[in-house]
Every structure is written in structure tokens, then in C-alpha cells.
XYZ file of C-alpha atoms in Angstrom:
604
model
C 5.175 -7.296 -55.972
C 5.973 -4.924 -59.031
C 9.907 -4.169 -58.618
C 8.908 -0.360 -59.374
C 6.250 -0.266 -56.472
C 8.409 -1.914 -54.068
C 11.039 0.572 -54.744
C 8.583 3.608 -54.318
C 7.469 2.387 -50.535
C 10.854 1.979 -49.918
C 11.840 5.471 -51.183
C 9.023 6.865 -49.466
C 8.983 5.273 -46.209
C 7.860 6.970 -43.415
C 11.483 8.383 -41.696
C 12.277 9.061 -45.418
C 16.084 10.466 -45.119
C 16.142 12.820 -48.263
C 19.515 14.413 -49.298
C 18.289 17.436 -50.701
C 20.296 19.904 -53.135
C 20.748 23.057 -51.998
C 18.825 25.042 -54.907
C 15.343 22.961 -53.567
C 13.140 25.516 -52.021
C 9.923 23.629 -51.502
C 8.645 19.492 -50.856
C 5.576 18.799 -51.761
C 3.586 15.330 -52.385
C 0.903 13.291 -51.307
C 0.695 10.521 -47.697
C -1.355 7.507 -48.621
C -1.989 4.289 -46.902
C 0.225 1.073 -48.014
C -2.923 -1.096 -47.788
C -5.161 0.643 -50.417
C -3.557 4.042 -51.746
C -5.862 5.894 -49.620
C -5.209 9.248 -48.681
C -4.197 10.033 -45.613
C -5.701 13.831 -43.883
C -4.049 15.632 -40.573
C -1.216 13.527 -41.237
C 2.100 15.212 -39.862
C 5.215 15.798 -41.895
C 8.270 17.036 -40.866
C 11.701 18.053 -42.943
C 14.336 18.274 -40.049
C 18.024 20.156 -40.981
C 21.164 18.922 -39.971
C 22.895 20.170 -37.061
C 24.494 23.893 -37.511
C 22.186 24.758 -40.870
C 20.561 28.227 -40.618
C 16.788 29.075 -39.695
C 14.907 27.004 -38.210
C 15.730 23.314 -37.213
C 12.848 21.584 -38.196
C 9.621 22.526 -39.983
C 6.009 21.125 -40.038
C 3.096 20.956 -41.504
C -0.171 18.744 -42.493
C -1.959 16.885 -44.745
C -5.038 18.152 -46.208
C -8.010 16.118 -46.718
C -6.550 14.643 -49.857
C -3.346 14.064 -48.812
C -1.584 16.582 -50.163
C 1.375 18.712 -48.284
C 3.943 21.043 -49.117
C 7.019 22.224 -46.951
C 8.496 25.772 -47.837
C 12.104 26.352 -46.249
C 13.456 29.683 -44.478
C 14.950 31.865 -47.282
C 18.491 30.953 -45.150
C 18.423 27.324 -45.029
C 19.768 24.810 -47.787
C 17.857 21.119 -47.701
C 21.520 19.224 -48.150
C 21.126 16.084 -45.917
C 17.730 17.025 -44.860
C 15.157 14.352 -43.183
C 11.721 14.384 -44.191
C 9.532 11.698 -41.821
C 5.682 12.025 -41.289
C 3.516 10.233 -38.814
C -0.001 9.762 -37.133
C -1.339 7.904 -34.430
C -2.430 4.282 -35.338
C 0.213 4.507 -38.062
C 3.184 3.184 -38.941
C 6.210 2.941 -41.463
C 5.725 0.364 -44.143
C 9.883 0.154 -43.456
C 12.527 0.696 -41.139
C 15.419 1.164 -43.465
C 16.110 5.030 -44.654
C 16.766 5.413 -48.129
C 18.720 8.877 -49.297
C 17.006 10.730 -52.199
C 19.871 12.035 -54.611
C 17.818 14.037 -57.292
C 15.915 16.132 -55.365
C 15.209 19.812 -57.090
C 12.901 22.387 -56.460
C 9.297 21.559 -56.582
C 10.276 18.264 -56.019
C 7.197 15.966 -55.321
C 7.495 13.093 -52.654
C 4.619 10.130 -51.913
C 5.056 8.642 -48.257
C 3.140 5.615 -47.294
C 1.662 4.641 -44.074
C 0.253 1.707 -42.761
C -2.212 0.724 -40.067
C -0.440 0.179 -36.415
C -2.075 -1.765 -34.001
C -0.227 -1.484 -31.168
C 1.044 2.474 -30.657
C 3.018 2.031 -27.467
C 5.923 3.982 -28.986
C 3.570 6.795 -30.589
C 1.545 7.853 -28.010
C 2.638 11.027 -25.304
C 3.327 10.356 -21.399
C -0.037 11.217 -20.566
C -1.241 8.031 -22.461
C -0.243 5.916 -19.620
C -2.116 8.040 -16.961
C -4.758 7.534 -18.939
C -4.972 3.869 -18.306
C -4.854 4.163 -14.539
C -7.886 5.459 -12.355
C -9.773 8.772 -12.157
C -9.760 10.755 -8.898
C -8.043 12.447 -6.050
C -4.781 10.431 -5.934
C -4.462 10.776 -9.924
C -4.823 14.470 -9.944
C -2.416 14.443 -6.475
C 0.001 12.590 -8.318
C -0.011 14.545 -11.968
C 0.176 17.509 -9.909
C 2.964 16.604 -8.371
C 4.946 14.425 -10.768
C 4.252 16.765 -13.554
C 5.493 19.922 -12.458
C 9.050 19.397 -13.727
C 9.261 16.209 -15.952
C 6.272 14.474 -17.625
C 4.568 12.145 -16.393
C 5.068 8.973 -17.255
C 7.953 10.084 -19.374
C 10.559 6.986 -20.689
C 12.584 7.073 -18.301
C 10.040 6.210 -15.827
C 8.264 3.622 -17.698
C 11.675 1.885 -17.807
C 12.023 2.077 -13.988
C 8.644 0.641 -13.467
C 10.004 -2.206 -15.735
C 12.619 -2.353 -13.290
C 10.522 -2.899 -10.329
C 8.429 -6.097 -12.373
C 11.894 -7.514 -13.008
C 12.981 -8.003 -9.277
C 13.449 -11.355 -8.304
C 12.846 -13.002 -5.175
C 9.972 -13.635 -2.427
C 8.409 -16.507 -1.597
C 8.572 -19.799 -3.668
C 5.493 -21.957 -4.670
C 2.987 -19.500 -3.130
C 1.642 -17.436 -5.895
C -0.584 -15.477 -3.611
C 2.394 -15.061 -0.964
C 4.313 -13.991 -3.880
C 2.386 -11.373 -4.967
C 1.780 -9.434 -1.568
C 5.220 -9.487 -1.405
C 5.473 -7.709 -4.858
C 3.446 -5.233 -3.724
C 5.615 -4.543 -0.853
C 8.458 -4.129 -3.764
C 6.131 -1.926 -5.747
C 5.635 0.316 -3.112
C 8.983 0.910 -1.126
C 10.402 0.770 -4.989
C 8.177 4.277 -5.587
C 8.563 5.531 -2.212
C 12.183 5.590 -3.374
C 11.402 7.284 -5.819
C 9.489 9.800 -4.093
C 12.700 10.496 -2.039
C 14.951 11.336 -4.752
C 12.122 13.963 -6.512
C 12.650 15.325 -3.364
C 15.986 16.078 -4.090
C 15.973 16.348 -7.679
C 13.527 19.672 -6.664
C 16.757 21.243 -6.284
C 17.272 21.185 -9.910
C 14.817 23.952 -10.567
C 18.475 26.609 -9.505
C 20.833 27.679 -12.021
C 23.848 25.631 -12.435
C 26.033 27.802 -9.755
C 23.052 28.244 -7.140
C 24.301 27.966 -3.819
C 20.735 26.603 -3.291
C 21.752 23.366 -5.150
C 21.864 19.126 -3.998
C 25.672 19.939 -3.745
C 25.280 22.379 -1.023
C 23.115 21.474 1.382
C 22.843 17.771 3.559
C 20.347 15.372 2.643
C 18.153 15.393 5.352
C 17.780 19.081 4.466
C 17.227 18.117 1.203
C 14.425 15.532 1.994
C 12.678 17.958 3.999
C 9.191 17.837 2.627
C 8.103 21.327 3.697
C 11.156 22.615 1.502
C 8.915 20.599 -0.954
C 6.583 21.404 -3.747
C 4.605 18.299 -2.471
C 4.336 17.688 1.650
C 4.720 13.897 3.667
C 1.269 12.869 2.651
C 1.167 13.844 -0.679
C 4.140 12.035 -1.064
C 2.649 8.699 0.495
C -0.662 8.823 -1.459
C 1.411 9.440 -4.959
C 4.011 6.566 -3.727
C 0.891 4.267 -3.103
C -0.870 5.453 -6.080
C 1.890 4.382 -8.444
C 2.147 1.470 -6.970
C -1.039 -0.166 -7.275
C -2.320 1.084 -10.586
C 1.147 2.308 -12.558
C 1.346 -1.018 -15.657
C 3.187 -3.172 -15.117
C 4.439 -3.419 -18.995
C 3.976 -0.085 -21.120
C 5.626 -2.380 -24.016
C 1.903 -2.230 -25.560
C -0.676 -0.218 -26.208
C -3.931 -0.989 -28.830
C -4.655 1.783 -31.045
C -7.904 1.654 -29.662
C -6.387 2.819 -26.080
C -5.548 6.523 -27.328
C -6.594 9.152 -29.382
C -6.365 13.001 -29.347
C -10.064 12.983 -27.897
C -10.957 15.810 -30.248
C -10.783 17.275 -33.880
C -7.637 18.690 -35.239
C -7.086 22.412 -34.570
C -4.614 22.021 -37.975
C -4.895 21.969 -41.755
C -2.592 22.307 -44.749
C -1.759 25.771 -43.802
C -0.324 25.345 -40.338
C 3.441 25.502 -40.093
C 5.374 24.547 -36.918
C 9.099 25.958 -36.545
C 11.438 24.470 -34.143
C 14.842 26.252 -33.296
C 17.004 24.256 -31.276
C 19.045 25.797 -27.761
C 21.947 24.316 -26.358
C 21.234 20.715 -24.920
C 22.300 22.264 -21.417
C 20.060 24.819 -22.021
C 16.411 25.234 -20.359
C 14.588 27.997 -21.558
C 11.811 27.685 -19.563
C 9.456 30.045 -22.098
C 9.735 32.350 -24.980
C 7.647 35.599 -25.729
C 7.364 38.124 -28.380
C 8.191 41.681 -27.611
C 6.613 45.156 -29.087
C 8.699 46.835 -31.718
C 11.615 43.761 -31.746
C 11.918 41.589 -34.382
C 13.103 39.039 -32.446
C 11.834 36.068 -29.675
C 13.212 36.255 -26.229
C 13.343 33.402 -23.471
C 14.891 33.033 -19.972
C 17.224 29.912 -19.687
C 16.687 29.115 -15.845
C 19.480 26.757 -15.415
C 22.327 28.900 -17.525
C 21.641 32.327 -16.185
C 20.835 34.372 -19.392
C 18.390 35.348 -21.498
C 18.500 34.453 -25.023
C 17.554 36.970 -28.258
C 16.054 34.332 -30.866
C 15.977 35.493 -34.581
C 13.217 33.550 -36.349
C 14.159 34.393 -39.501
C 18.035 32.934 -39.411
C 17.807 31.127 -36.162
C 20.628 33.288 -34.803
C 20.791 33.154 -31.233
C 22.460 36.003 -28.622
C 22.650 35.258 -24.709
C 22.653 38.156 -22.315
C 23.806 37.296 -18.890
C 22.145 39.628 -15.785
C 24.494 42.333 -14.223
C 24.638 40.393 -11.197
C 27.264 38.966 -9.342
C 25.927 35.748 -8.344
C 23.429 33.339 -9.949
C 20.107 34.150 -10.491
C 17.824 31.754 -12.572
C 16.029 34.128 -15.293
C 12.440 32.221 -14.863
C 9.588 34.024 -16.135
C 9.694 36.587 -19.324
C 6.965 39.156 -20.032
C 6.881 42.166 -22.028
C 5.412 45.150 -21.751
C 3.788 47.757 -24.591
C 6.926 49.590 -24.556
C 8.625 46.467 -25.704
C 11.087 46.593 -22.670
C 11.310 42.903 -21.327
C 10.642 41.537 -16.920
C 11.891 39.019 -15.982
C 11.709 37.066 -12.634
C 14.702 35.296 -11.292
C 14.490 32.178 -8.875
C 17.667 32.401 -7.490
C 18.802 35.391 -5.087
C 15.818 36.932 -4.960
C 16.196 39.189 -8.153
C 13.812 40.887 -10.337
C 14.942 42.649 -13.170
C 13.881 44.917 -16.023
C 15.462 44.293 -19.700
C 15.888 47.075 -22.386
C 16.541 45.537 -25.732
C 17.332 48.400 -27.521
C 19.950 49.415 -25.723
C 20.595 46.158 -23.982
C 20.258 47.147 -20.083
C 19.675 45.810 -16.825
C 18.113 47.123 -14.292
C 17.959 45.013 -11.003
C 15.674 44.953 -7.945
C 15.811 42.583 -4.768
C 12.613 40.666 -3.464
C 13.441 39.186 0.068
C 10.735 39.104 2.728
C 11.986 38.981 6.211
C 9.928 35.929 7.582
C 12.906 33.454 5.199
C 15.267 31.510 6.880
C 19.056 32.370 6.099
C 20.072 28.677 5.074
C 21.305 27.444 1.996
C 18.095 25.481 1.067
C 14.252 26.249 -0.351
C 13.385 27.327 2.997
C 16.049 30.369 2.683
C 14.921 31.222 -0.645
C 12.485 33.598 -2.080
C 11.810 31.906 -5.652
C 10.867 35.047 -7.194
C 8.263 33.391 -9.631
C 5.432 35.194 -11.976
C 4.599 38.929 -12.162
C 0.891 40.527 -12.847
C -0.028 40.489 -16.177
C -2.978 41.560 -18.356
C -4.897 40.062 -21.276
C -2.627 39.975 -23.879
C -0.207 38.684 -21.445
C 1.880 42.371 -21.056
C 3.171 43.711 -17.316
C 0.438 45.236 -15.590
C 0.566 47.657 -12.804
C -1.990 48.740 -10.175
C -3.248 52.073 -10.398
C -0.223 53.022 -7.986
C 2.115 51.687 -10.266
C 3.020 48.200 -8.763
C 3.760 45.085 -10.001
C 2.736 42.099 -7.935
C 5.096 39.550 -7.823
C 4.570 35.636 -6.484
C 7.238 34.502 -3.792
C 6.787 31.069 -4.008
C 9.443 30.267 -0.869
C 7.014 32.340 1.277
C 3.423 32.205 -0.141
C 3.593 35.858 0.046
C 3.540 38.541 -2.933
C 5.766 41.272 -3.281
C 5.194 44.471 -4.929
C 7.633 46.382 -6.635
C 7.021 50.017 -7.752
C 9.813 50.675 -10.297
C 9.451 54.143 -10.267
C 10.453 54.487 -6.525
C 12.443 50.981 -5.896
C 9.749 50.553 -3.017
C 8.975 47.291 -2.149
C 7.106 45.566 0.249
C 5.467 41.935 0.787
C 1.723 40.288 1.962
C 0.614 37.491 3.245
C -1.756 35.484 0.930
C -3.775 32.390 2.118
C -2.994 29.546 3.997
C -4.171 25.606 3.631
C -3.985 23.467 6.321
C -1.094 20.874 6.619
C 1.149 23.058 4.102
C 4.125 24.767 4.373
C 4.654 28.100 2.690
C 6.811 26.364 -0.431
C 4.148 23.068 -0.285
C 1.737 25.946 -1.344
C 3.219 26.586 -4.689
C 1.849 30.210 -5.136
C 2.148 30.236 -8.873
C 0.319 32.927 -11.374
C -0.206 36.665 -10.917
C -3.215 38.383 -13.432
C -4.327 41.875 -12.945
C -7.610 42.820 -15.005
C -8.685 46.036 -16.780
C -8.664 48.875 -13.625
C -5.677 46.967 -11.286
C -8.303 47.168 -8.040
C -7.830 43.418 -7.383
C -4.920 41.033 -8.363
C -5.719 37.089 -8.612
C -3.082 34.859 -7.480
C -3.519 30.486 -7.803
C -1.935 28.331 -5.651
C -0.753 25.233 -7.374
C -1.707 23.162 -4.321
C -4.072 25.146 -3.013
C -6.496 27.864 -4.386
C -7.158 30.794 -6.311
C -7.896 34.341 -4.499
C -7.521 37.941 -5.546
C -6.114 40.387 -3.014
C -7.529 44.542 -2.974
C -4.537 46.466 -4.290
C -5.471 49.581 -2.202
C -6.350 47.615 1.476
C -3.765 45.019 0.408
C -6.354 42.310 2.108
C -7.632 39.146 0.048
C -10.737 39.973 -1.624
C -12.019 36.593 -2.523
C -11.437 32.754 -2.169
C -12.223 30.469 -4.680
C -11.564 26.826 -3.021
C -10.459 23.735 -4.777
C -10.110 20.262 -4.329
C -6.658 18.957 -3.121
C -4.923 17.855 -6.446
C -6.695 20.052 -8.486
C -3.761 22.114 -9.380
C -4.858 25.692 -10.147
C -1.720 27.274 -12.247
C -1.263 29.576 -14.862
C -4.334 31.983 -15.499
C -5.344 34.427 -17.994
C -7.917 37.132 -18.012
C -10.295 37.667 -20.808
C -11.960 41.077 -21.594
C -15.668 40.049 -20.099
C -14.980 40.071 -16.547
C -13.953 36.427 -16.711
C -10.825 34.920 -14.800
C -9.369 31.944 -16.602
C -7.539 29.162 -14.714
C -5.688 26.040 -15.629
C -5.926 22.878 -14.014
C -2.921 21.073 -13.695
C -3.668 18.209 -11.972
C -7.502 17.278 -12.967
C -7.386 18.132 -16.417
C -9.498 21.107 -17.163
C -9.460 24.526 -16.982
C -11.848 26.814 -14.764
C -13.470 29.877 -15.937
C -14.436 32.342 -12.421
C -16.599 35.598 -12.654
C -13.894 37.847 -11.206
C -16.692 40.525 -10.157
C -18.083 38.283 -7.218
C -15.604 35.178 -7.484
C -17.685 32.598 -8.851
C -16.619 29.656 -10.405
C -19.305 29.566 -13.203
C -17.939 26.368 -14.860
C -15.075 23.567 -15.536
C -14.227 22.466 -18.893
C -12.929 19.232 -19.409
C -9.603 18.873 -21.739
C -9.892 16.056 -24.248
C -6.821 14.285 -22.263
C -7.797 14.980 -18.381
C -4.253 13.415 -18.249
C -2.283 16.394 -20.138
C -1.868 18.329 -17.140
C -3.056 21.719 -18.037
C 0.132 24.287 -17.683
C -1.013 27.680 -18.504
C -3.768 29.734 -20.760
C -3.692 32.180 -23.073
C -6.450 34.642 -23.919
C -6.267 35.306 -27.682
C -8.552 38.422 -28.211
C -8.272 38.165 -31.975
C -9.666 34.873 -31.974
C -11.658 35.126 -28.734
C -10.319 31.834 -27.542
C -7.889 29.981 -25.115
C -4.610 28.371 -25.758
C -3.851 26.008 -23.200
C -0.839 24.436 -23.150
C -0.016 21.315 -21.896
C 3.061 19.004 -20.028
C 2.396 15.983 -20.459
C 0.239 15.399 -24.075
C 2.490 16.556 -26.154
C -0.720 19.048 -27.634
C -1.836 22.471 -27.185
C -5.416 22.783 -27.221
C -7.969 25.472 -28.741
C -10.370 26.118 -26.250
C -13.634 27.882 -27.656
C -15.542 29.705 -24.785
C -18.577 30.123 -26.475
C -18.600 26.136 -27.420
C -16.615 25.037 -24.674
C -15.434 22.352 -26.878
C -11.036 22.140 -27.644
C -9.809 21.121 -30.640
C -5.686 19.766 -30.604
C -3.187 21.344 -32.335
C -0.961 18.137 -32.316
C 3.388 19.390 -31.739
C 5.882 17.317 -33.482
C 8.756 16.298 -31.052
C 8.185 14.174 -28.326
C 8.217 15.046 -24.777
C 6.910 18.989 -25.505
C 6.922 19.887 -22.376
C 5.189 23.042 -22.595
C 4.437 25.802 -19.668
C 3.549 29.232 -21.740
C 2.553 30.460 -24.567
C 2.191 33.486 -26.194
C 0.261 35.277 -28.577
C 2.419 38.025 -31.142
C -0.477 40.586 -31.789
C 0.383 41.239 -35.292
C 0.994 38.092 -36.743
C -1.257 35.767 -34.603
C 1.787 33.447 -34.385
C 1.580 30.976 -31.591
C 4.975 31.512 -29.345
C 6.853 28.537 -26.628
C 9.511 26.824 -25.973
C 9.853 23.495 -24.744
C 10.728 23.258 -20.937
C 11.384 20.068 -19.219
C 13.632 19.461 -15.866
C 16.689 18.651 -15.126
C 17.838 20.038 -18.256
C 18.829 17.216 -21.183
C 15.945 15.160 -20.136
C 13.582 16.468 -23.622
C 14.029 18.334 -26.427
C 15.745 22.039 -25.933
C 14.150 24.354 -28.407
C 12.435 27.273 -29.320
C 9.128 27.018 -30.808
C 6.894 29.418 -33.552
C 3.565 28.311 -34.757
C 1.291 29.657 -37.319
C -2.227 27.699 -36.996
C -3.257 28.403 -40.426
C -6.621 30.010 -39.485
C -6.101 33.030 -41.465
């Protein structure tokens, strides 16, 4: 080979380090393949900033159908030491070894290479795995309730499953013999592990929660109906796992994966990722009328953090409240004042950013136990919201509130400090917690507020008689959680554990049809109505994606994220810009990527 082309592939590999000088303002170049010079469109490329720089930590964009990119950084941030990679399933780097780039200037033009991959076992998202394991009842059962923290099958259990094939022992000589007794290995290996999610549930508190592993015994701590899964959920996931999770996830063909739709990206999108504390877990981040800046709820510190996009500057705010309280869900409303729900203590609390006060309201029905465990605690979770994802109140001024440690909701009328609490449905062989009552929506007119149960169903109780209105059932495993509210009358729902989100005619409480996600193995967090674009955002825990959901079509498209394990469970929509707002949220915290996240699609 030429000396002067070997150098370029080298130069240009894909985890290019490039030591920028600080004057740079822009990258720009081509992505081809190594094997012809081909041009490679959609691909992903990324210039990532050294710890402590200003703005933003990392930037994206992609390729458009020639090949061409071009990365613009933050009018703060210098590109010293910064690391430019780009990637795509089914591709590779042509090398391993990172070569530092000393004369980059501004304008400076960079060709990376790529090269055909055909085994993508270390490119592809958790869900991948899933997707190699069979469709049904136990699958969904077991997304739903492996997924709600963690993803699913993130590293670190793929390495205990390699664990469990590395046991040695059983019978000699008898290959047959040997094998049942594998499978007795297999299983009491993930009913172990079944026992410790148990416990690990206790991670969703703040740090100094007195409802935390370190307080409580651990037969109070395996108690499934303190549980967001109950005994026999627990079995058929344990049993699932063990008969269908691979044995080796060393190797995947390229042929195995793909997106399972187009690319809901072009040359135009840019992806901004501003990183939190590693202890940090900001569990969401939303704009807020009139402010300037992003705000998210860190559940495990106790604060709320101010996020500037431009500079990246971060400011915490702690609650005036003497005792933990797990800041869990953020919404504003059109005053631009900020709600937040708090898991811990049974707070709820109002925050005014401009002049940075608390206001703080206790949510405790009287049916709780008073122990130190799930069973003596409220979980204050979601509040009723409205299309654009703002507060919304009932014509008497309430806010309905999910309780998930009772099944109940609360309403709180601000005005008056009055609260009070209602029963919601019930399923058979659940506890109040195994329910997970999750989302709260509240359409155009407030008569009738829609509630999902995460193991359970959806249902809308009459905000005058205070009565449930309507019942839509769903299949155990199904996994109805975060919903959104369009302005047609329709009642959006997403699907954690099946894969799809529902769409329900809230007039009579039909479910008029189920849409299939290209990856029925992403488990489906939330959706977003996005009335400018009259479409859905659903984002996604395990796929590492956020699809594009057309109604009219009913065909996604996959707006592909670029850090690994994005654990995503909100988004939100800033209605001037059209920016795309999250946060990547996985438990315990330090198990993924702690950052905030701003996306401009690059539709208009």
C-alpha cells in the first residue's frame, strides 16, 4: 500500500483522537468506506471535549447522503485535546490505534474511513439481545420488569450470564445428565438474581432515605408486595431468562440487528450532551416558559439542577426540607414556575425560578403502613399534565397526583393546601406498589383524568364524582406507562413491556389501535405529543433510540443517540425552538452515562 494512503486511514481512523487548537471553530469532512471510497450516509460523528471544558460535552451530528459532515462548537468551548470518532452499525474502524492531529485550524477538513463489520456484538443496544429470545407474555413480563430501572440486557448482565455458562460441575460422561443439571444452574442462578432486584428496588430513594437497603431487614426487603414485580412475576422472568437468555452474547452477525426503520436524522441534526456528576441521576430534564435555562430533578442527590445550554454551567437547588426527599418528576407550567414530585417523604413541591422559592406540600394517605420500607411510603410519582406536557388543573383547580405506594391519586389544590386521596383500580394478585400506578394526563376541559398502571391498566377517573370513568384492560406484561394527549380527542399510551404504543379514543375509551415500534424490544418509556409537528416522540430504555412516530402513517422513523446505554424516560418538547429535551436516567446511579441531553432534529 501507498505510504501516503496508509497514513491517511490511520489519521482518520474511526476513534480519531484530534488535538485541536483552540482558534478551530468548525470540523468538517467526508466518511467513506476503506473497501472502495464509498460514501458513507446517516453515519454518526461525534467531537467529545475533555473533562472541565465549557458548553456542551460532546456534540453530534450526521452524514449526508454524500458523506459529508460538519461539527460547529459552542461559542464557549476551545477543541484543545478534543476526540472526534464516528460510527454505524455493521461498521467498524479500519484501526485501533488513535493518532493525535497537531495542525488542526479552523475549517479544518477531516476524511474518516469505515469498514464493513460482520459481527456487531459490541455495537448494538441492550435491547439487541431481547431481540434474539422469544415473543410473548413472559418477554413483555420480563422487559417490564427488568427494564424499569436498568436496561435490559445491559453489560453487566450479559457478563453474569457468562458467569452462569462458566460453572463447573454436574455429572461426568452423561451429556444429557449434564445438561438438565445446567438448567437447574441456569435457573436458581436467575432466581438469584431476581432476589437481589428485589433489593436493589430500594435504590430508587435518595442517598439519605430512611427508606433505603441499609435500614430495613432483608426479609422486609424481599417482600415482593413492597415490589414493583409480585412472586409470580418474579418466577416466570427467573424461568424466562433461563431458558432462552444466550448463552454467549460474544457475537452477533450484522444481519441479527438493525434500527428496523429509516433514519429520523440528516446533516442538520445536532445532538448536545452535558455531562452531571457521575453520582448524579437526573432522572429527566424540561424546558421552562420565559427561562433560558434546562431544569432536571436528580432523584438520588436531592436537588434540582439549573442547566445553561449555552456554557454548560450547572446550579443545584436543594428543597427547603429537612429530610430527604427524592426530586422525581419535573414539569412546568405556562407561568414558567417549575412542580416537582418527590419520592421520598411524601413531598410535593412548587419551584419559582425567578426568585428561587420553595413551596412544599405533603401527600400521605392514611391506608400506609408506618415502617421504614415501600409499604410505608407514598412515592409521590407523576402529576396531570396537558398536551404540551405543562401542569394541568381540573376545573376546581387540582392537580392529580399518582401515589405509587398506594395505587391511589392525590389531589392537591394549591390555592387552598387541600388535599385529599382516591382509590383507583385494582388487579387481581397485586399489591398496591406491584400495581405501579405511573402517568397522570388531563385533556382540554379537566372533566376526566387518565391514569396507566405499569402492571396493570389504563382508566380515567370523573374529576367532579371522583369515580373511575373508564377501563381500558391490558394484557399482563404489557406495560402501559407514560402517556400523552393529543389535541383530537386521542389518549396516547406507551407500552413498556410489548413494544408499542396504544392510541385510545378518550371520549368513550376505546382502544382504536397498537402501533408496533421498529424494536418491540426498546421498551417504550414515555410519549410526547409535538403539536408543531403533529407527531409522537417516544422515548425508549433499552434501544438506545428515540423514535418519530407519525399518526397519520403510523410508521416511526429512529433518531439514533450517541452514548451507549441512553436510558431515556421523558422527553420534552421547547415550543419555540422545537428542540428535543432529556436526560439520560439509569439506576443505581454510575451504572450509564450521567448527562443532560438537547437535540435539534434538523427538520426545519
Amino acid at each position: 500500500m501507498d505510504r501516503g494512503i496508509a497514513s491517511r486511514l490511520i489519521l482518520s481512523m474511526v476513534c480519531l483522537t484530534t488535538a485541536v487548537s483552540v482558534s478551530a471553530a468548525s470540523i468538517s469532512g467526508k466518511v467513506v468506506r476503506v473497501e472502495d471510497a464509498r460514501a458513507v450516509a446517516q453515519a454518526m460523528v461525534t467531537l467529545s471535549f475533555p473533562d472541565e471544558t465549557r458548553g456542551a460535552a460532546a456534540i453530534t451530528t450526521f452524514t449526508d447522503a454524500q458523506g459529508h459532515y460538519e461539527l460547529a462548537t459552542g461559542k464557549h468551548q476551545s477543541l484543545k485535546q478534543a476526540v472526534l470518532t464516528v460510527s454505524k452499525p455493521g461498521f467498524e474502524p479500519p484501526d485501533k490505534t488513535p493518532v493525535a492531529v497537531t495542525s488542526a485550524n479552523k475549517g479544518e477538513q477531516k476524511t474518516l474511513f469505515l469498514k464493513n463489520s460482520s459481527n456487531i456484538a459490541d455495537q448494538v443496544p441492550a435491547s439487541a439481545w431481547f431481540g434474539q429470545m422469544p415473543a410473548g407474555d413472559a418477554r413483555n413480563i420480563t422487559l417490564s420488569g427488568c427494564s424499569s430501572c436498568h436496561q435490559m440486557a445491559s453489560p453487566r448482565v450479559r457478563e453474569y450470564a457468562a458467569q452462569i455458562e462458566a460453572v463447573s460441575g454436574g455429572p461426568e460422561g452423561d451429556q444429557k445428565a449434564l445438561e438438565e443439571w445446567r438448567k437447574v444452574v441456569r435457573h436458581e442462578s436467575w432466581r438469584t438474581v431476581v432476589k437481589y432486584m428485589r433489593s436493589k428496588h430500594y435504590s430508587v430513594f435518595p442517598l439519605e432515605s430512611p427508606v433505603s437497603l441499609d435500614a430495613i431487614d432483608w426479609l422486609t426487603a424481599q417482600n415482593a408486595d413492597y415490589n414493583f414485580f409480585n412472586l409470580k412475576q418474579g418466577e416466570i422472568i427467573a424461568q424466562y431468562l433461563a431458558s432462552h437468555f444466550p448463552h454467549s452474547t460474544d457475537s452477533l452477525h450484522r444481519d441479527a440487528y438493525d434500527y428496523g426503520g429509516d433514519l429520523a436524522v440528516n446533516e442538520n441534526t445536532v445532538i448536545k450532551e452535558f455531562a452531571f456528576p457521575d453520582l448524579a441521576l437526573v432522572r429527566e430534564m424540561v424546558p421552562a416558559p420565559g427561562s433560558p435555562y434546562l431544569w432536571g430533578a436528580d432523584v438520588r442527590r436531592n436537588q434540582i439542577v439549573r442547566l445553561n445550554p449555552e456554557n454548560g454551567e450547572t446550579k443545584w437547588y436543594a428543597p427547603e426540607f429537612d429530610g430527604s426527599t427524592g426530586p422525581h418528576t419535573i414539569i412546568p407550567d405556562d407561568d414558567g414556575n417549575l412542580w416537582i414530585s418527590m419520592i421520598d417523604n411524601d413531598q410535593f413541591a412548587r419551584f419559582v425560578p425567578k426568585d428561587e422559592k420553595w413551596t412544599m406540600w405533603t401527600l400521605r394517605p392514611s391506608n400506609l403502613a408506618d415502617d421504614a420500607s415501600m409499604g410505608g411510603a407514598a412515592i409521590v410519582h407523576d402529576m396531570s399534565i396537558d398536551s404540551r406536557g405543562h401542569l394541568a388543573r381540573d376545573s376546581d383547580g387540582n392537580i392529580w397526583i399518582t401515589l405509587v405506594g398506594s395505587n391511589q391519586m392525590g389531589t392537591l389544590n394549591p390555592d387552598t393546601g387541600h388535599v385529599a386521596f382516591y382509590d383507583t383500580n385494582k388487579v387481581e394478585g397485586m399489591s398496591p406498589i406491584n400495581h405501579l400506578i405511573y402517568a397522570a394526563v388531563l385533556p382540554k376541559g379537566g372533566e376526566c383524568v387518565w391514569y396507566s398502571q405499569v402492571n396493570g391498566h389504563v382508566a380515567c377517573i370523573d374529576t367532579q364524582s371522583k369515580k373511575i370513568d373508564k377501563l381500558v384492560e391490558f394484557r399482563e406484561g404489557t406495560g402501559p406507562r407514560r402517556m400523552s394527549v393529543d389535541n383530537t380527542g386521542h389518549l396516547w399510551v406507551a407500552l413498556f413491556g410489548s413494544g408499542q404504543v396504544a392510541k385510545i379514543r378518550m371520549q368513550d375509551g376505546k382502544l382504536l389501535n397498537t402501533y408496533d415500534m421498529p424494536d418491540r424490544s426498546a421498551a417504550p418509556y414515555s410519549v410526547t405529543w409535538d403539536e408543531s409537528r403533529q407527531v409522537l416522540w417516544v422515548v425508549n430504555a433499552n434501544s438506545d433510540v428515540i423514535y418519530r412516530l407519525d399518526p397519520e402513517t403510523g410508521i416511526s422513523t429512529v433518531l439514533p443517540l450517541p452514548r451507549r446505554m441512553a436510558y431515556l424516560r421523558q422527553v420534552a418538547v421547547d415550543g419555540k425552538t422545537g428542540d428535543l429535551i432529556a436526560s439520560y436516567g439509569n439506576y443505581p446511579e454510575g451504572s450509564g452515562p450521567s448527562m443532560g441531553v438537547l437535540i435539534h432534529p434538523g427538520d426545519r
